[in-house]
Short mmCIF file of C-alpha atoms in Angstrom, two decimals:
data_model
loop_
_atom_site.label_atom_id
_atom_site.label_comp_id
_atom_site.label_asym_id
_atom_site.label_seq_id
_atom_site.Cartn_x
_atom_site.Cartn_y
_atom_site.Cartn_z
CA MET H 1 28.81 136.43 23.80
CA ALA H 2 31.29 133.74 24.42
CA PHE H 3 35.05 134.07 24.47
CA THR H 4 38.11 132.31 26.24
CA GLY H 5 39.68 134.11 28.92
CA HIS H 6 41.28 134.03 32.31
CA LEU H 7 39.59 134.42 35.66
CA PRO H 8 41.11 136.96 37.91
CA ASP H 9 41.48 135.09 40.97
CA THR H 10 43.15 131.97 39.59
CA TYR H 11 44.27 133.23 36.04
CA GLU H 12 43.34 129.92 34.79
CA ALA H 13 42.04 129.65 31.20
CA SER H 14 38.19 129.40 31.07
CA VAL H 15 35.22 129.63 28.50
CA LEU H 16 33.39 132.71 29.54
CA ALA H 17 30.21 134.09 28.52
CA VAL H 18 28.99 137.78 29.16
CA ASP H 19 25.67 139.31 28.93
CA THR H 20 26.41 142.32 26.72
CA THR H 21 23.37 144.26 28.20
CA SER H 22 23.85 143.73 31.74
CA GLY H 23 27.64 143.00 31.75
CA GLU H 24 27.03 139.93 33.82
CA GLN H 25 29.71 137.24 33.16
CA ARG H 26 29.79 133.49 34.04
CA GLU H 27 32.31 130.78 33.49
CA VAL H 28 30.98 128.00 31.13
CA ALA H 29 33.89 125.63 31.45
CA PRO H 30 37.36 125.80 33.17
CA GLU H 31 39.52 125.19 30.06
CA TRP H 32 41.04 126.82 27.06
CA ALA H 33 38.92 126.43 24.01
CA SER H 34 38.90 127.12 20.31
CA GLU H 35 36.10 126.91 17.61
CA LEU H 36 33.35 128.25 19.68
CA ALA H 37 30.10 128.07 18.02
CA TRP H 38 26.29 128.67 19.35
CA SER H 39 23.48 126.54 18.22
CA PRO H 40 20.95 128.37 15.98
CA ASP H 41 18.61 128.81 18.84
CA GLY H 42 21.27 129.91 21.15
CA ALA H 43 20.62 127.36 23.73
CA ARG H 44 23.89 125.42 23.53
CA LEU H 45 27.44 126.44 23.16
CA ALA H 46 29.97 123.96 21.47
CA TRP H 47 33.64 124.24 21.22
CA ILE H 48 37.09 122.29 20.99
CA GLY H 49 38.81 121.59 24.05
CA TRP H 50 42.43 120.01 24.24
CA ASP H 51 43.64 116.91 25.87
CA ASP H 52 46.74 117.89 27.71
CA VAL H 53 48.22 114.27 27.46
CA THR H 54 47.57 113.50 23.68
CA GLY H 55 47.46 117.09 22.37
CA GLY H 56 44.25 116.18 20.43
CA GLY H 57 41.04 118.08 20.17
CA THR H 58 37.66 116.96 21.80
CA ALA H 59 34.27 118.45 20.83
CA ARG H 60 32.24 119.74 23.86
CA VAL H 61 28.83 121.26 24.42
CA ALA H 62 27.19 123.06 27.17
CA GLY H 63 23.50 123.95 27.67
CA LEU H 64 21.96 126.96 29.29
CA ASP H 65 22.57 125.15 32.66
CA ASP H 66 26.46 125.02 31.72
CA GLU H 67 26.38 121.20 32.23
CA VAL H 68 29.27 120.39 29.90
CA SER H 69 29.45 116.99 27.96
CA ASP H 70 31.71 115.56 25.22
CA LEU H 71 29.93 114.98 21.96
CA PRO H 72 29.83 111.32 20.90
CA GLY H 73 32.11 110.10 18.36
CA GLY H 74 35.41 110.85 19.99
CA GLY H 75 38.46 111.21 17.80
CA ASP H 76 40.69 114.17 17.14
CA VAL H 77 38.46 117.14 16.40
CA ARG H 78 40.04 120.32 14.77
CA GLY H 79 37.06 122.05 13.32
CA LEU H 80 33.48 122.82 14.29
CA ALA H 81 30.79 124.82 12.96
CA TRP H 82 26.93 125.09 13.41
CA ALA H 83 24.61 125.55 10.53
CA GLY H 84 21.29 127.64 10.54
CA ASP H 85 19.25 124.19 10.30
CA GLY H 86 20.95 122.73 13.38
CA THR H 87 23.48 120.56 11.53
CA LEU H 88 27.06 120.47 13.27
CA ALA H 89 30.02 120.02 10.96
CA LEU H 90 33.20 118.52 12.39
CA LEU H 91 36.67 118.05 11.08
CA ARG H 92 37.31 114.64 12.81
CA ARG H 93 39.87 111.85 12.42
CA PRO H 94 40.34 108.73 14.39
CA ALA H 95 42.80 108.93 17.32
CA ALA H 96 42.93 105.10 18.17
CA GLY H 97 46.41 104.83 16.91
CA GLY H 98 47.75 107.77 18.79
CA LEU H 99 48.05 111.34 17.69
CA PRO H 100 50.94 112.49 15.16
CA GLU H 101 54.16 113.77 16.48
CA GLN H 102 54.22 117.52 16.16
CA ASP H 103 57.97 117.99 16.03
CA CYS H 104 58.53 118.50 12.36
CA ALA H 105 62.21 117.15 12.86
CA VAL H 106 60.64 113.81 13.42
CA SER H 107 59.12 111.62 10.59
CA ASP H 108 55.60 110.59 11.44
CA ALA H 109 53.22 109.23 8.90
CA ARG H 110 50.40 109.92 11.24
CA ARG H 111 50.69 113.49 10.24
CA ALA H 112 49.25 112.81 6.87
CA VAL H 113 46.05 111.19 8.19
CA ARG H 114 43.12 113.15 6.61
CA PHE H 115 40.19 114.40 8.44
CA ASP H 116 36.52 113.54 7.73
CA VAL H 117 34.12 116.30 7.32
CA VAL H 118 31.30 114.81 9.38
CA LEU H 119 27.86 116.42 9.41
CA ARG H 120 25.92 115.56 12.60
CA SER H 121 22.17 116.23 12.09
CA PRO H 122 19.98 117.55 15.12
CA ASP H 123 18.73 113.94 15.69
CA GLY H 124 22.28 112.75 16.19
CA ALA H 125 22.59 110.99 12.93
CA GLU H 126 26.10 111.38 11.16
CA ARG H 127 27.36 111.25 7.65
CA VAL H 128 30.64 111.89 6.15
CA LEU H 129 30.49 114.50 3.42
CA THR H 130 34.15 114.36 2.18
CA THR H 131 37.86 114.26 3.45
CA THR H 132 40.31 116.95 4.01
CA ALA H 133 44.11 117.30 4.33
CA PRO H 134 45.20 117.28 8.15
CA THR H 135 45.86 121.12 7.69
CA ALA H 136 42.16 121.95 7.28
CA ARG H 137 40.91 124.82 9.40
CA ASN H 138 38.24 127.61 9.16
CA LEU H 139 35.35 125.52 8.73
CA THR H 140 32.35 127.86 7.97
CA TRP H 141 28.79 127.30 6.89
CA SER H 142 26.95 129.58 4.38
CA PRO H 143 23.72 130.85 5.96
CA ASP H 144 21.50 128.85 3.63
CA ALA H 145 23.38 125.67 4.78
CA ARG H 146 23.96 124.55 1.31
CA THR H 147 27.66 125.34 1.14
CA LEU H 148 30.69 124.31 3.59
CA LEU H 149 33.73 126.15 3.36
CA TRP H 150 37.50 125.33 4.87
CA THR H 151 41.08 126.12 4.15
CA GLU H 152 43.85 123.62 3.67
CA GLY H 153 47.55 124.27 4.03
CA GLY H 154 49.08 121.25 2.35
CA PRO H 155 49.23 117.55 2.94
CA ASP H 156 51.11 117.86 6.26
CA VAL H 157 51.41 120.54 9.05
CA CYS H 158 55.10 120.66 8.42
CA THR H 159 55.12 121.40 4.69
CA GLY H 160 54.62 125.24 4.80
CA VAL H 161 52.41 125.36 1.79
CA ASP H 162 50.16 128.48 1.37
CA SER H 163 46.56 127.82 2.34
CA GLN H 164 43.86 127.16 -0.29
CA MET H 165 40.21 127.64 0.11
CA PHE H 166 37.60 125.00 -0.68
CA LEU H 167 33.79 125.09 -1.12
CA ALA H 168 31.80 121.91 -0.77
CA ASP H 169 28.12 121.53 -1.93
CA VAL H 170 26.48 119.75 0.96
CA GLY H 171 23.90 118.10 -1.10
CA SER H 172 26.10 116.50 -3.61
CA GLY H 173 29.55 116.39 -1.81
CA ALA H 174 31.20 118.13 -4.83
CA VAL H 175 34.30 120.12 -3.86
CA ARG H 176 35.73 123.04 -5.64
CA ARG H 177 38.97 124.92 -4.92
CA VAL H 178 38.60 128.72 -5.03
CA SER H 179 41.13 130.45 -7.53
CA GLY H 180 42.39 133.95 -7.43
CA GLU H 181 43.52 135.83 -4.22
CA SER H 182 42.15 133.59 -1.49
CA GLN H 183 45.53 131.94 -0.83
CA ARG H 184 46.80 132.79 2.70
CA ALA H 185 43.53 134.62 3.42
CA GLY H 186 41.63 133.92 6.55
CA GLY H 187 38.60 134.86 8.64
CA PRO H 188 35.96 133.63 6.13
CA GLN H 189 32.46 135.19 6.52
CA PHE H 190 29.34 134.76 4.31
CA THR H 191 27.03 137.40 3.31
CA PRO H 192 23.44 136.76 4.42
CA ASP H 193 22.51 135.71 0.69
CA SER H 194 25.35 133.09 0.75
CA ARG H 195 26.73 134.43 -2.55
CA THR H 196 29.87 136.10 -1.26
CA VAL H 197 32.41 135.29 1.24
CA VAL H 198 34.58 138.18 2.83
CA LEU H 199 38.25 137.39 3.79
CA SER H 200 41.33 139.30 4.89
CA LYS H 201 45.02 138.82 3.45
CA SER H 202 48.31 140.01 4.56
CA ASP H 203 51.41 139.66 2.55
CA GLY H 204 54.09 141.77 0.92
CA LEU H 205 51.49 143.82 -0.92
CA GLY H 206 49.78 144.82 2.32
CA ALA H 207 46.70 143.91 4.18
CA ASP H 208 43.48 143.97 2.37
CA LEU H 209 39.97 142.57 2.02
CA VAL H 210 39.33 139.64 -0.36
CA LEU H 211 35.97 138.83 -1.77
CA VAL H 212 35.01 135.23 -2.98
CA ASP H 213 32.29 134.80 -5.60
CA VAL H 214 30.61 131.37 -4.41
CA ALA H 215 29.01 130.79 -7.76
CA SER H 216 32.16 130.86 -9.89
CA ALA H 217 34.65 129.81 -6.95
CA THR H 218 36.82 132.82 -7.90
CA SER H 219 38.26 135.53 -5.64
CA ARG H 220 39.62 139.13 -6.02
CA ARG H 221 41.52 141.39 -3.87
CA LEU H 222 40.41 144.92 -2.99
CA LEU H 223 43.85 146.56 -2.94
CA THR H 224 44.40 149.61 -0.84
CA PRO H 225 48.02 150.78 -1.27
CA GLY H 226 49.42 152.40 1.85
CA VAL H 227 46.63 151.31 3.94
CA VAL H 228 46.29 148.30 6.26
CA GLU H 229 42.88 146.77 6.75
CA GLN H 230 42.65 143.79 9.25
CA ARG H 231 40.58 142.09 11.85
CA HIS H 232 37.50 142.41 9.52
CA ALA H 233 33.91 141.78 10.74
CA LEU H 234 30.99 141.58 8.17
CA SER H 235 27.84 143.28 9.37
CA PRO H 236 24.82 141.17 9.88
CA ASP H 237 22.98 142.77 6.78
CA GLY H 238 26.12 142.20 4.72
CA THR H 239 26.66 145.64 3.44
CA ARG H 240 29.44 146.91 5.78
CA VAL H 241 32.83 145.57 7.14
CA ALA H 242 34.21 146.63 10.38
CA VAL H 243 38.05 146.80 10.27
CA GLU H 244 41.12 147.96 12.09
CA ARG H 245 42.56 150.34 9.50
CA TRP H 246 45.92 152.03 9.59
CA VAL H 247 46.97 154.59 7.01
CA GLU H 248 50.83 154.87 6.36
CA GLY H 249 52.18 157.75 8.32
CA ASP H 250 49.48 157.83 10.98
CA ARG H 251 50.48 157.44 14.52
CA ARG H 252 47.54 155.28 15.44
CA SER H 253 45.12 152.94 13.79
CA ARG H 254 41.31 153.39 13.86
CA ILE H 255 38.23 151.21 13.99
CA VAL H 256 36.33 152.08 10.62
CA LEU H 257 33.28 150.77 8.60
CA LEU H 258 33.90 149.90 4.97
CA ASP H 259 31.63 148.98 2.01
CA LEU H 260 32.14 145.96 0.06
CA GLN H 261 34.43 147.84 -2.18
CA ALA H 262 36.74 148.91 0.64
CA ARG H 263 35.50 152.52 0.76
CA VAL H 264 35.28 154.07 4.28
CA VAL H 265 31.66 154.80 5.11
CA ARG H 266 32.06 155.67 8.77
CA ASP H 267 35.12 156.35 11.08
CA VAL H 268 33.82 154.80 14.36
CA ALA H 269 36.72 155.14 17.07
CA PRO H 270 40.36 155.16 17.72
CA ALA H 271 41.66 151.46 17.84
CA PHE H 272 43.06 150.21 21.17
CA GLY H 273 46.89 149.82 21.55
CA LEU H 274 46.49 146.09 20.37
CA THR H 275 43.39 144.94 18.55
CA ASP H 276 42.95 141.07 18.61
CA VAL H 277 39.46 140.47 17.09
CA ILE H 278 36.26 142.49 16.17
CA ALA H 279 32.85 140.95 16.16
CA TRP H 280 29.35 142.62 15.19
CA ALA H 281 26.27 142.29 17.43
CA PRO H 282 23.62 140.35 15.55
CA ASP H 283 21.30 143.31 15.53
CA GLY H 284 24.08 145.41 14.04
CA SER H 285 23.69 148.06 16.68
CA PHE H 286 27.48 147.83 18.17
CA LEU H 287 30.86 146.23 17.82
CA ALA H 288 32.65 143.94 20.39
CA VAL H 289 36.35 144.36 20.26
CA ALA H 290 38.95 142.23 22.04
CA GLY H 291 42.35 143.72 22.61
CA ALA H 292 44.65 145.40 25.13
CA VAL H 293 45.64 149.04 26.28
CA VAL H 294 49.49 148.98 26.07
CA THR H 295 52.00 150.85 28.10
CA PRO H 296 55.02 151.86 25.82
CA SER H 297 58.33 151.63 27.10
CA CYS H 298 59.17 155.39 25.87
CA GLU H 299 57.33 158.38 24.28
CA ASP H 300 58.12 157.39 20.71
CA PRO H 301 54.88 155.65 19.18
CA TRP H 302 57.23 152.86 17.73
CA CYS H 303 58.83 151.84 21.16
CA ASP H 304 58.52 148.28 22.32
CA VAL H 305 55.44 147.69 24.62
CA ALA H 306 56.28 147.72 28.39
CA GLY H 307 52.76 146.25 29.55
CA ALA H 308 49.43 145.51 28.35
CA ASP H 309 45.99 145.14 29.95
CA PRO H 310 43.56 142.98 27.80
CA ALA H 311 39.88 143.64 27.81
CA VAL H 312 36.71 143.31 25.71
CA TRP H 313 34.99 146.52 24.70
CA ARG H 314 31.51 147.49 23.48
CA VAL H 315 31.90 149.97 20.79
CA GLY H 316 29.01 151.96 19.53
CA LEU H 317 28.63 152.86 16.04
CA ASP H 318 28.69 156.44 17.32
CA GLY H 319 32.00 155.87 18.87
CA GLU H 320 31.07 155.37 22.50
CA VAL H 321 33.06 152.82 24.27
CA SER H 322 32.42 150.83 27.48
CA VAL H 323 34.29 147.65 29.00
CA LEU H 324 32.34 144.32 28.70
CA SER H 325 34.93 142.27 30.32
CA GLU H 326 38.55 142.64 31.75
CA ASP H 327 38.88 138.86 31.85
CA SER H 328 40.09 138.34 28.18
CA SER H 329 43.47 137.17 27.18
CA LEU H 330 46.20 138.61 24.94
CA GLY H 331 45.69 137.13 21.63
CA THR H 332 42.05 136.33 22.12
CA ASP H 333 40.76 135.49 18.66
CA GLU H 334 37.22 134.60 19.10
CA LEU H 335 34.12 136.62 20.18
CA VAL H 336 31.04 134.63 19.27
CA PHE H 337 27.61 136.17 19.86
CA ALA H 338 24.70 133.99 20.60
CA PRO H 339 21.85 134.41 18.08
CA TRP H 340 19.26 137.17 19.18
CA TRP H 341 17.13 139.79 17.87
CA PRO H 342 15.79 143.13 19.17
CA ALA H 343 12.09 142.96 20.56
CA GLY H 344 9.62 143.37 18.08
CA PRO H 345 7.49 146.55 17.76
CA ALA H 346 4.62 146.97 20.40
CA LEU H 347 1.31 146.41 18.68
CA GLU H 348 -1.69 148.39 19.68
CA ARG H 349 -4.33 146.48 21.44
CA ARG H 350 -7.94 147.27 20.63
CA GLU H 351 -11.38 145.81 21.22
CA ARG H 352 -13.25 144.13 18.43
CA VAL H 353 -16.95 145.28 18.23
CA VAL H 354 -19.51 143.48 16.07
CA ASP H 355 -23.21 144.61 16.15
CA GLY H 356 -22.54 146.60 19.23
CA GLN H 357 -21.15 143.64 21.09
CA ARG H 358 -17.69 143.54 22.48
CA LEU H 359 -15.79 140.33 21.49
CA GLY H 360 -12.42 140.93 23.38
CA ARG H 361 -9.00 142.14 22.57
CA VAL H 362 -7.36 142.04 19.18
CA ASP H 363 -3.58 141.96 18.89
#
C-alpha cells in the first residue's frame, strides 16, 4: 500500500510503500506526491511530483526496484489514473510558456489554458481524448475501461465555481455532464460493474453519500438528516461503503459499513481523533485508515486540539486495530493498495491410473 508521509529521521516528505502483512516499509521516492496509482499488475507505481521552481506537476513512475523515472511528454500534469487494461490517463497541458500565476489578485491568461486528457497505451502510444478546464481533478477510470470521469470547478482556479462531474466515453470521445446532486461532491469510486459511481458531499444540508447512474448521467443524494457520513470507501465487491459516521449528539464518530442505500450494516470501530482517509483492502478483509490520535487541550470533547500523532492503522471488520505505519502526515488523503488477491484454494493432488498403470500426478 502506497501513501505520502514523512520519514522519522529527517521528517522529509516521501512516497512510502508498506507491506500490510509483514509491516515492512520502504521509501519509494524522497518527495511529496499526489495522484498515486498502481499499474494493473502491481509492478509499477505512478504519481505526480512537483517542481519547486515552477510549481508544475510532473508524472513519475517507479518499478519494483524503486528506480524512478519521469514519464515522457513533459508538460504540467495535474491528474493521473491507471485503467485495468494498462492505459494511463493524464491531465496534461504544455508548460513551455511558463506556468500560470497562482495569485488570484494578478490577471494571468495562462490560468485559462485547458488540459488535454491524454491516453497513453501500454506500448507508449498516446492520443488526446478531449480537453478539460484547468480546474479538472479526480480523474477516475471505470473498471471496464470504457468510461473516464473527472470534475471541473469552472474555467479558472480563481472563479470559485461549484465543481461539476463529467463522464467521457473512451471509444467515441463523447462527454456528458452529470446532473443532479454531484456538484461539489468528491472521492468518485466506481462499482465493479461500472454502472454506478459513489461520491460523498458536504454542504449546508449535511454530509451524505451521492450515487451516480452512469447510463443516464444523473445523480441522487442519500440524505441522512442529523448524521454526518464522510471519508467513504467502496468495498471491492461494490455492496458496502465504509465511512466515518457521526450522529448528532454523540461525543465521538465511528467507522461503520453502509449498504448502497446508506443503511448501517455493521458498526466496525470507534473512529480515531482525526480521520483523513479510509481505504479497503483488495480482498475486502480489512480497512486501512489514515488519521491521528489527538490530545485535547481540556476535558471537554469540543476543546481545541493540543497535539496530534498521525498514523495509518489496519482495522479489521471485527474491530481489531493495529498500526501499519507511524510515518503518515496530518492530512494524508491517499492510501492506495496495489492489486493483489488471496491465494487460491489448495487442490488435492492425486495419481491417475489407467489399466493398472500409474501415469503421474493430476492437479
